[in-house]
XYZ file of C-alpha atoms in Angstrom:
209
model
C 55.398 -22.988 46.639
C 52.778 -25.639 45.940
C 54.439 -28.640 44.331
C 52.698 -30.411 41.480
C 55.278 -33.148 40.905
C 56.904 -35.390 43.524
C 59.962 -37.303 42.271
C 61.110 -40.078 44.574
C 64.397 -41.849 44.878
C 63.694 -45.486 45.751
C 66.418 -47.300 47.699
C 66.762 -45.752 51.138
C 63.858 -43.376 50.519
C 60.829 -45.561 49.859
C 62.405 -48.996 50.272
C 64.483 -50.242 53.196
C 67.026 -51.947 50.950
C 70.171 -51.040 52.903
C 70.231 -54.277 54.961
C 70.030 -56.295 51.743
C 72.742 -54.129 50.170
C 75.021 -54.881 53.115
C 74.260 -58.600 52.950
C 75.444 -58.860 49.337
C 78.137 -56.153 49.193
C 81.099 -58.416 49.903
C 79.817 -61.005 47.459
C 79.748 -58.316 44.758
C 83.176 -57.055 45.869
C 84.654 -60.534 45.402
C 82.951 -60.892 42.022
C 84.288 -57.605 40.641
C 87.631 -57.367 42.399
C 87.370 -54.521 44.883
C 87.823 -54.502 48.638
C 85.315 -55.945 51.069
C 83.871 -53.806 53.837
C 83.969 -54.491 57.547
C 80.324 -54.697 58.603
C 81.245 -53.446 62.072
C 82.311 -50.143 60.480
C 79.014 -49.510 58.693
C 77.983 -46.494 60.779
C 81.262 -44.757 59.944
C 80.931 -45.666 56.268
C 77.435 -44.167 56.120
C 79.087 -40.750 56.450
C 80.975 -41.336 53.190
C 79.556 -39.894 50.009
C 79.364 -42.407 47.117
C 82.610 -41.218 45.502
C 84.391 -41.490 48.864
C 82.990 -44.985 49.349
C 84.237 -46.034 45.911
C 87.718 -44.800 46.782
C 87.554 -46.574 50.145
C 86.910 -49.968 48.545
C 89.166 -49.345 45.543
C 86.373 -49.379 42.951
C 87.310 -47.512 39.750
C 84.412 -45.684 38.066
C 84.305 -48.133 35.173
C 83.396 -50.953 37.566
C 80.390 -49.128 39.029
C 77.931 -50.180 36.275
C 79.063 -53.800 36.618
C 78.662 -53.791 40.394
C 75.287 -52.040 40.127
C 74.073 -54.617 37.615
C 75.077 -57.426 39.981
C 73.199 -55.791 42.843
C 70.065 -55.368 40.737
C 70.227 -59.014 39.641
C 70.615 -60.256 43.201
C 67.750 -58.050 44.343
C 65.467 -59.330 41.582
C 66.250 -62.877 42.703
C 65.543 -61.990 46.342
C 62.869 -59.306 46.054
C 60.997 -60.680 49.044
C 63.845 -59.584 51.320
C 63.259 -55.884 50.629
C 60.287 -54.048 52.080
C 58.970 -50.512 51.951
C 59.590 -48.421 55.036
C 56.590 -48.420 57.414
C 53.836 -45.994 56.380
C 55.287 -45.333 52.907
C 52.298 -47.151 51.417
C 49.894 -44.922 53.344
C 51.793 -41.770 52.335
C 51.737 -42.675 48.643
C 48.008 -43.371 48.757
C 47.345 -40.057 50.479
C 49.420 -38.140 47.944
C 47.749 -39.890 45.012
C 44.343 -38.685 46.222
C 45.377 -35.085 45.602
C 46.580 -33.235 42.543
C 50.214 -34.261 42.961
C 51.818 -36.414 40.264
C 54.062 -39.169 41.653
C 57.172 -40.359 39.809
C 60.304 -42.365 40.593
C 63.885 -41.735 39.473
C 66.113 -44.552 40.705
C 69.360 -46.263 39.815
C 67.623 -49.549 40.594
C 65.736 -51.380 37.854
C 62.086 -50.666 37.138
C 61.381 -54.377 37.607
C 62.776 -54.332 41.146
C 60.992 -51.108 42.021
C 57.660 -52.468 40.838
C 58.197 -55.774 42.633
C 58.766 -54.075 45.961
C 55.931 -51.576 45.512
C 53.436 -54.230 44.486
C 50.760 -53.791 41.796
C 48.529 -51.341 43.665
C 51.220 -48.831 44.666
C 53.092 -49.253 41.379
C 49.923 -48.129 39.640
C 50.033 -44.812 41.495
C 53.358 -43.894 39.863
C 52.951 -42.065 36.558
C 56.579 -42.262 35.387
C 59.514 -44.571 36.072
C 63.021 -43.468 35.128
C 65.235 -46.287 36.341
C 68.499 -48.082 35.764
C 70.918 -45.165 35.415
C 74.146 -44.609 37.376
C 73.760 -42.999 40.780
C 75.622 -40.067 39.184
C 73.288 -39.907 36.179
C 70.001 -38.817 37.703
C 70.008 -35.184 36.576
C 68.952 -35.871 32.992
C 66.259 -38.296 34.187
C 64.840 -35.723 36.599
C 64.694 -33.199 33.771
C 62.936 -35.790 31.614
C 60.143 -36.495 34.107
C 59.653 -32.772 34.719
C 59.297 -32.166 30.989
C 56.867 -35.062 30.549
C 54.780 -33.850 33.489
C 54.557 -30.459 31.774
C 55.387 -28.510 34.939
C 57.999 -25.897 35.674
C 61.068 -27.173 37.575
C 60.078 -24.879 40.443
C 56.899 -26.959 40.860
C 58.835 -30.224 41.292
C 60.416 -31.753 44.384
C 62.965 -34.573 44.434
C 63.000 -36.641 47.621
C 66.133 -38.663 48.388
C 68.565 -39.982 50.964
C 72.019 -39.139 49.607
C 74.052 -36.064 48.732
C 74.170 -37.247 45.110
C 70.366 -36.931 45.045
C 70.640 -33.320 46.184
C 73.324 -32.657 43.586
C 71.146 -34.087 40.809
C 68.098 -32.120 41.932
C 69.982 -28.832 42.030
C 71.464 -29.380 38.578
C 67.987 -30.106 37.249
C 66.630 -26.933 38.841
C 64.239 -28.634 41.263
C 64.010 -28.451 45.055
C 65.390 -31.266 47.217
C 63.893 -32.889 50.306
C 66.115 -35.033 52.553
C 64.822 -38.031 54.487
C 66.154 -38.906 57.939
C 65.985 -42.688 57.598
C 68.068 -43.454 54.498
C 71.668 -44.389 53.771
C 73.242 -41.031 54.601
C 72.720 -39.630 58.123
C 70.681 -36.449 58.205
C 73.649 -34.445 59.529
C 75.466 -35.268 56.292
C 72.477 -34.271 54.158
C 72.090 -30.977 56.009
C 75.443 -29.944 54.576
C 73.783 -29.712 51.152
C 71.061 -27.426 52.590
C 67.857 -29.247 51.571
C 64.746 -27.155 51.070
C 62.744 -29.622 53.171
C 63.294 -32.553 55.554
C 61.117 -35.506 56.503
C 61.779 -37.132 59.848
C 59.704 -40.292 59.360
C 58.344 -42.147 56.281
C 54.717 -41.406 57.067
C 55.483 -37.689 56.965
C 55.944 -37.901 53.192
C 52.196 -37.378 52.937
C 52.924 -33.801 53.961
C 54.415 -33.034 50.539
C 50.910 -32.113 49.440
C 50.817 -29.232 51.904
C 54.273 -27.732 51.262
């Protein structure tokens, strides 16, 4: 299969935002009344899927949009603390030189995504579908596929969590797991991704799949 549309998750896939997320998590927990996390237990917590993590900290589903909004606000105020993973910029430029359309579907805000990408790289992205719940990506993936006027079989969603795989499968597109994101690759292998990328620079290889 030659893919014509690459759909990227952002946090943990293109941007190394996990350290910032950890730095503000307990602040957000105090603000919205759920349990703090013990930073020393982070490696264990990375094996939790998002729903498991919500149960662990006692966050009811109705608080998720509030907590997500707080995170996005804090990130917009501290955008300089979040950087792209090394070689992501090179990979995006290489992909843009071919016939592959590049899009982003992210629960983060479009403003934050563009700030971290910078003007040049942001200009390589044809569609931004941002700001939804981490559990609401399926409809946004379908939307970018429809706008790109390609068959779902010609699209690939690249992400770092099991919820990304779930959304891709529901939308009828293939899923590629990255090794460097929030969820360890051994967790992502349980959802049987069609492809894996072991380093950020390898994303340029999407064009040859």
